[in-house]
Amino acid sequence: MSNNVQSTADPIIICRDVHKWYGNYHALRGITMEVRRGEVVVVFGPSGSGKSTFIRTINRLEDHQRGQIIVDGIELTHDVRNIERIRMETGMVFQQFNLFPHLTVIDNITLAPIWVRGWTKAQAEEVAMQLLKRVGIPEQARKYPGQLSGGQQQRVAIARALAMQPKIMLFDEPTSALDPEMIKEVLDVMVELAESGMTMIVVTHEMGFARAVADTMYFFDQGQIVESGTPDQIFGDPREARTKLFLSQVLSH
Amino acid sequence: MGANTPTVSKTAEALPPPTERSSIVRWLHKNLFSTWYNALLTVVMLFLAVLIVRGVLEWAFTQARWEVITANLRLFMVGQYPVAAIWRIWACVALLALLIGMSWGVWGGAQRGGAIAFGALPFILAIMTSDETARLALLITGIAGVVGYALSWRWSAALRRISIIGWILYFPVLFVLVSGVGADDSPIPPVPTNLWGGLLLTLLLSVVGIVFSFPLGVLLALGRQSSLPVVRWLCVAYIELIRGVPFISVLFMAQLMLPLFLPGVTIDRVVRAMAGVVIFSAAYLAENVRGGLQSIPRGQYEAARALGLNPWKMTLLIILPQALRAVIPILVGQFIALFKDTSLVVIVGLLDLMGIARTVLAQPDFLGLQAEVYTFVAFIYGIFCYLMSAFSQRLEAKLHTGR
């Protein structure tokens, strides 16, 4: 991955001093981060640390009140057209999958390409079938989400996000709602995606995944970035006491 | 019932052997005679049931003077609609049969028993009737239904679109045929609405009520959730105002106020009643749809937005389909209530099925035949309500595939 990163070193996501409040609660306290094309970023930290809130500001599922977020050269403001352009370039995978239960797997995947990108149904279905093969479940295309296991649903959700051919993929705790035996099948898909050169921001507690594919890791606590670095630095020689404590808690078992 | 004589099959070996000879005896014992007071209750109720059923049958077959119905059947069905123009009503009925046949074939799926029973109905009625024109019309209706059904077996895919277009076109065609156009010498001369009546008027009021209040109710429900304060307040005000007022007063308001609001325009009395039904029903529908909208988890909105869907596409493609599906039973329940509530138009002087019943009872020949007339009217209402509720159950079963 690192060679990917060096060959195209221009940042695709720039966050400068991003702040967010929920009423009086200061959820994000000055996040500054740059993500280069092809970089795989892992964000981790205790619950309530603002990591999910942060990743959701990047496609503006949450708005920020101060600072600047620039995605692929477009600054996120209240301008609705900019928001829709950025959402077209940004795929998102949720903890709870959020598949559309009234649509079949293939219709889940083709919906946005047809209605947002304006593809024909045939074109969209061809791409959808390729993606289902890529995530390993082409035989489930005509089923409904409720008929699939959690791991299969999450792989469909990844295929659905990829169908828009995004430049960036955001993963918000993609394996947290899964039974243990299904985590690997989802992580395998994500590893393959990372190796293909996709720009990814992943909020996760899967430290094995982070060690294997992350270019940069950010440790969040209380709405701030406490520490960042390569996996070798973070796991081998964490500088901050809070990072050490958190790692000892998640790695102890 | 076949369980009376247990047959040995391969799967039966895996099941525990039946402990009692007859499942009927077992069922009776378990459900009706399990304790002494249950047994007593069963006997008393059985006695009462026999008494009532025997009384009703005896009345229906020996005492009841059903000629009040047969003599006034046309009045019950179409009111004072001119005899010369009744073929137009029959044409609507036959077209409806064609559409139902087609749609049943396309979407009805495997349930062939219901289709055959439904398709046989016009033919049975044709045999029963003594009126030659009605017999011919019923035969045409039956054949139209069968043809529609047969077509769908052949060209199911093509008919899918055609039948949807057919349904959309049906309602304007229905109104043109029933109300007529042009001068008095046109092939379908206008029929003034004060001649519309009976079941025809009841059905027209209900259909218009359902077809127009449904989209209005959905829009009101969406408006109530809007982020634009003015839209939200207007919708809330409308919904709460209408829900705080009885249906009868809405009907009166529609009769008296609409002409005041639109001076110079004379709006037909029936149209005003239809407006009243729509205005009233939309407010209740809006609340029911809102219930469905609130049952949609936040994640669905987020996933739709994250994919780049704009608010309209998100609502139409993701939110509404799920919200409406969740409230089908409530919506159909409300449509059934609307259908029955149309009988209140009597108080603004329209002669729907109930209104006709009252005029028939005022005929000197048939004084005092309330039991016969109201039984017949109840029977008609019952059939239509049952059909609506059966349709809703089929729809639910069909839409819940794979959940």
XYZ file of N, CA and C in Angstrom, chain B residues 169-292:
372
model
N -56.316 4.614 -16.567
C -57.284 5.152 -17.522
C -58.719 4.841 -17.100
N -58.892 3.791 -16.310
C -60.236 3.331 -15.998
C -61.061 4.417 -15.316
N -60.421 5.142 -14.385
C -61.216 6.078 -13.584
C -61.756 7.242 -14.407
N -60.939 7.886 -15.267
C -61.549 8.902 -16.139
C -62.625 8.311 -17.050
N -62.369 7.132 -17.610
C -63.347 6.509 -18.505
C -64.651 6.271 -17.754
N -64.518 5.755 -16.525
C -65.689 5.503 -15.681
C -66.522 6.771 -15.534
N -65.844 7.889 -15.256
C -66.595 9.111 -15.007
C -67.219 9.670 -16.265
N -66.499 9.551 -17.387
C -67.074 10.017 -18.651
C -68.310 9.186 -18.978
N -68.197 7.873 -18.820
C -69.325 7.007 -19.160
C -70.515 7.255 -18.228
N -70.239 7.376 -16.938
C -71.353 7.527 -15.987
C -72.003 8.895 -16.126
N -71.170 9.947 -16.250
C -71.770 11.285 -16.260
C -72.145 11.724 -17.668
N -71.536 11.143 -18.701
C -71.885 11.508 -20.069
C -71.232 12.806 -20.494
N -71.183 13.020 -21.820
C -70.585 14.262 -22.339
C -71.448 14.797 -23.476
N -71.221 16.043 -23.798
C -71.836 16.678 -24.960
C -73.275 17.081 -24.715
N -73.991 17.315 -25.815
C -75.383 17.734 -25.730
C -76.284 16.514 -25.547
N -77.586 16.770 -25.523
C -78.519 15.675 -25.266
C -78.595 14.675 -26.417
N -78.100 15.084 -27.611
C -78.166 14.149 -28.740
C -76.851 13.408 -28.951
N -75.881 13.560 -28.042
C -74.621 12.834 -28.198
C -74.859 11.350 -27.881
N -73.923 10.488 -28.343
C -74.123 9.054 -28.072
C -74.199 8.751 -26.576
N -73.474 9.511 -25.772
C -73.632 9.328 -24.321
C -74.043 10.664 -23.709
N -75.352 10.980 -23.758
C -75.818 12.260 -23.236
C -75.583 12.356 -21.735
N -75.401 13.576 -21.229
C -75.134 13.735 -19.801
C -76.301 13.250 -18.942
N -75.947 12.674 -17.818
C -76.965 12.268 -16.845
C -76.762 13.131 -15.610
N -77.726 13.970 -15.264
C -77.535 14.835 -14.088
C -77.317 14.010 -12.828
N -76.470 14.533 -11.953
C -76.056 13.722 -10.807
C -77.190 13.491 -9.817
N -78.265 14.300 -9.885
C -79.336 14.028 -8.930
C -80.059 12.722 -9.259
N -79.762 12.166 -10.435
C -80.331 10.857 -10.774
C -79.416 9.708 -10.356
N -78.155 10.027 -10.036
C -77.251 8.959 -9.588
C -77.711 8.501 -8.211
N -77.617 7.217 -7.971
C -78.019 6.778 -6.640
C -77.666 5.331 -6.399
N -78.107 4.850 -5.264
C -77.942 3.448 -4.917
C -76.485 3.048 -4.773
N -76.237 1.792 -5.048
C -74.886 1.252 -4.919
C -73.909 2.010 -5.808
N -74.383 2.417 -7.012
C -73.532 3.177 -7.928
C -72.947 4.396 -7.224
N -73.814 5.163 -6.565
C -73.348 6.388 -5.897
C -72.432 6.040 -4.729
N -72.796 5.025 -3.955
C -71.948 4.610 -2.829
C -70.540 4.263 -3.317
N -70.486 3.484 -4.410
C -69.177 3.064 -4.919
C -68.407 4.251 -5.492
N -69.100 5.131 -6.217
C -68.396 6.286 -6.788
C -67.826 7.170 -5.683
N -68.626 7.430 -4.658
C -68.141 8.239 -3.535
C -66.929 7.579 -2.888
N -66.999 6.262 -2.708
C -65.895 5.557 -2.047
C -64.650 5.570 -2.910
N -64.825 5.271 -4.197
C -63.654 5.189 -5.079
C -62.977 6.550 -5.160
N -63.762 7.599 -5.380
C -63.171 8.937 -5.438
C -62.517 9.267 -4.100
N -63.207 8.922 -3.028
C -62.651 9.185 -1.699
C -61.297 8.524 -1.524
N -61.204 7.254 -1.910
C -59.955 6.520 -1.718
C -58.877 7.035 -2.663
N -59.224 7.165 -3.942
C -58.215 7.506 -4.950
C -57.625 8.898 -4.702
N -58.452 9.837 -4.241
C -57.917 11.184 -4.054
C -57.397 11.430 -2.641
N -58.014 10.812 -1.639
C -57.544 11.108 -0.288
C -56.214 10.410 -0.006
N -55.941 9.324 -0.720
C -54.685 8.601 -0.469
C -53.458 9.466 -0.776
N -53.321 9.981 -2.024
C -52.148 10.839 -2.264
C -52.154 12.091 -1.393
N -53.345 12.659 -1.160
C -53.410 13.863 -0.324
C -52.939 13.543 1.099
N -53.383 12.386 1.606
C -52.975 11.991 2.953
C -51.477 11.767 3.052
N -50.900 11.135 2.016
C -49.453 10.895 2.024
C -48.708 12.226 2.008
N -49.174 13.157 1.171
C -48.514 14.466 1.118
C -48.620 15.184 2.467
N -49.785 15.097 3.093
C -49.952 15.743 4.401
C -49.022 15.125 5.436
N -48.900 13.795 5.391
C -48.020 13.125 6.349
C -46.579 13.556 6.138
N -46.163 13.632 4.858
C -44.796 14.075 4.568
C -44.631 15.538 4.981
N -45.658 16.336 4.700
C -45.593 17.757 5.051
C -45.460 17.956 6.547
N -46.126 17.076 7.308
C -46.070 17.205 8.763
C -44.663 16.937 9.277
N -43.870 16.191 8.505
C -42.494 15.901 8.918
C -41.503 16.832 8.240
N -42.009 17.784 7.462
C -41.127 18.650 6.687
C -40.257 19.496 7.604
N -39.086 19.884 7.081
C -38.219 20.766 7.862
C -38.592 22.231 7.633
N -39.498 22.485 6.672
C -39.947 23.861 6.449
C -41.102 24.166 7.413
N -40.915 25.106 8.321
C -41.919 25.337 9.372
C -43.303 25.659 8.814
N -43.380 26.476 7.759
C -44.690 26.887 7.253
C -45.466 25.676 6.753
N -44.781 24.826 5.982
C -45.421 23.622 5.457
C -45.888 22.749 6.621
N -45.003 22.585 7.610
C -45.331 21.715 8.735
C -46.542 22.232 9.497
N -46.539 23.542 9.781
C -47.654 24.107 10.546
C -48.963 23.988 9.781
N -48.921 24.263 8.483
C -50.150 24.169 7.693
C -50.702 22.746 7.738
N -49.812 21.769 7.585
C -50.264 20.377 7.586
C -50.824 19.996 8.948
N -50.122 20.381 9.999
C -50.604 20.066 11.349
C -51.965 20.718 11.566
N -52.094 21.979 11.159
C -53.353 22.696 11.361
C -54.480 21.984 10.618
N -54.240 21.621 9.375
C -55.272 20.939 8.584
C -55.689 19.639 9.262
N -54.686 18.828 9.600
C -54.970 17.501 10.154
C -55.747 17.625 11.462
N -55.259 18.502 12.337
C -55.902 18.602 13.652
C -57.298 19.207 13.544
N -57.456 20.175 12.632
C -58.769 20.801 12.462
C -59.786 19.764 11.991
N -59.439 19.028 10.946
C -60.394 18.083 10.366
C -60.668 16.941 11.335
N -59.618 16.507 12.045
C -59.835 15.390 12.965
C -60.646 15.810 14.175
N -60.716 17.123 14.408
C -61.470 17.588 15.551
C -62.937 17.847 15.238
N -63.365 17.479 14.035
C -64.712 17.823 13.581
C -65.392 16.547 13.104
N -66.690 16.343 13.410
C -67.355 15.123 12.927
C -67.527 15.130 11.406
N -67.613 13.922 10.851
C -67.718 13.785 9.397
C -68.938 14.520 8.859
N -70.041 14.458 9.633
C -71.273 15.090 9.163
C -71.065 16.579 8.964
N -70.337 17.213 9.887
C -70.166 18.659 9.723
C -69.233 18.968 8.562
N -68.251 18.068 8.306
C -67.410 18.278 7.121
C -68.274 18.199 5.864
N -69.214 17.242 5.844
C -70.102 17.122 4.682
C -70.957 18.381 4.511
N -71.492 18.872 5.614
C -72.297 20.086 5.543
C -71.459 21.266 5.066
N -70.246 21.361 5.632
C -69.353 22.446 5.231
C -69.080 22.379 3.738
N -68.806 21.162 3.234
C -68.518 21.016 1.812
C -69.720 21.458 0.982
N -70.938 21.116 1.467
C -72.134 21.503 0.718
C -72.343 23.012 0.738
N -72.131 23.626 1.909
C -72.507 25.029 2.063
C -71.356 25.979 1.803
N -70.127 25.570 2.201
C -69.020 26.510 2.151
C -68.351 26.556 0.779
N -68.222 25.418 0.125
C -67.526 25.414 -1.164
C -68.134 26.426 -2.127
N -69.474 26.497 -2.260
C -70.041 27.514 -3.155
C -69.707 28.931 -2.707
N -69.558 29.129 -1.382
C -69.210 30.468 -0.903
C -67.768 30.822 -1.243
N -66.889 29.813 -1.131
C -65.482 30.066 -1.430
C -65.270 30.310 -2.918
N -66.070 29.666 -3.751
C -65.885 29.762 -5.192
C -67.132 30.373 -5.823
N -67.341 31.661 -5.610
C -68.557 32.268 -6.152
C -68.517 32.278 -7.682
N -69.665 32.110 -8.276
C -69.732 32.111 -9.741
C -69.556 30.737 -10.332
N -68.885 29.852 -9.597
C -68.721 28.488 -10.088
C -69.779 27.633 -9.397
N -70.592 26.950 -10.172
C -71.541 26.055 -9.520
C -70.932 24.663 -9.508
N -70.714 24.170 -8.311
C -70.158 22.828 -8.175
C -71.303 21.880 -7.874
N -71.261 20.781 -8.566
C -72.321 19.794 -8.430
C -72.422 19.272 -6.996
N -73.632 18.920 -6.596
C -73.821 18.450 -5.226
C -73.038 17.179 -4.930
N -73.041 16.262 -5.895
C -72.306 15.005 -5.686
C -70.816 15.285 -5.580
N -70.322 16.194 -6.440
C -68.902 16.534 -6.380
C -68.569 17.151 -5.030
N -69.494 17.968 -4.511
C -69.245 18.569 -3.202
C -69.183 17.495 -2.118
N -70.059 16.510 -2.227
C -70.017 15.416 -1.248
C -68.701 14.654 -1.367
N -68.267 14.424 -2.618
C -66.988 13.739 -2.827
C -65.857 14.542 -2.193
N -65.897 15.869 -2.395
C -64.870 16.723 -1.795
C -64.876 16.557 -0.280
N -66.073 16.498 0.300
C -66.174 16.321 1.744
C -65.523 15.022 2.199
N -65.805 13.941 1.461
C -65.224 12.639 1.813
C -63.702 12.707 1.738
N -63.192 13.315 0.651
C -61.738 13.382 0.459
C -61.097 14.215 1.561
N -61.670 15.380 1.827
C -61.112 16.284 2.841
C -61.035 15.579 4.193
N -62.110 14.859 4.526
C -62.177 14.211 5.833
C -61.192 13.049 5.911
N -61.241 12.208 4.892
C -60.445 10.982 4.938
C -58.947 11.274 4.894
N -58.562 12.322 4.160
C -57.136 12.625 3.996
C -56.476 12.902 5.343
N -57.195 13.574 6.238
C -56.601 13.919 7.525
C -56.275 12.662 8.332
N -57.213 11.704 8.311
C -56.961 10.458 9.050
C -55.872 9.630 8.398
N -55.914 9.601 7.045
C -54.868 8.864 6.327
C -53.491 9.422 6.670
N -53.417 10.749 6.736
C -52.128 11.388 7.001
C -51.557 10.882 8.319
N -52.418 10.768 9.332
C -51.926 10.307 10.625
C -51.487 8.845 10.565
N -52.243 8.033 9.818
C -51.852 6.628 9.697
C -50.529 6.481 8.961
N -50.375 7.263 7.887
C -49.124 7.185 7.126
C -47.967 7.687 7.991
N -48.242 8.710 8.802
C -47.187 9.219 9.680
C -46.696 8.120 10.616
N -47.657 7.304 11.097
C -47.259 6.170 11.927
C -46.271 5.276 11.191
N -46.549 5.025 9.917
C -45.636 4.209 9.113
C -44.288 4.883 8.949
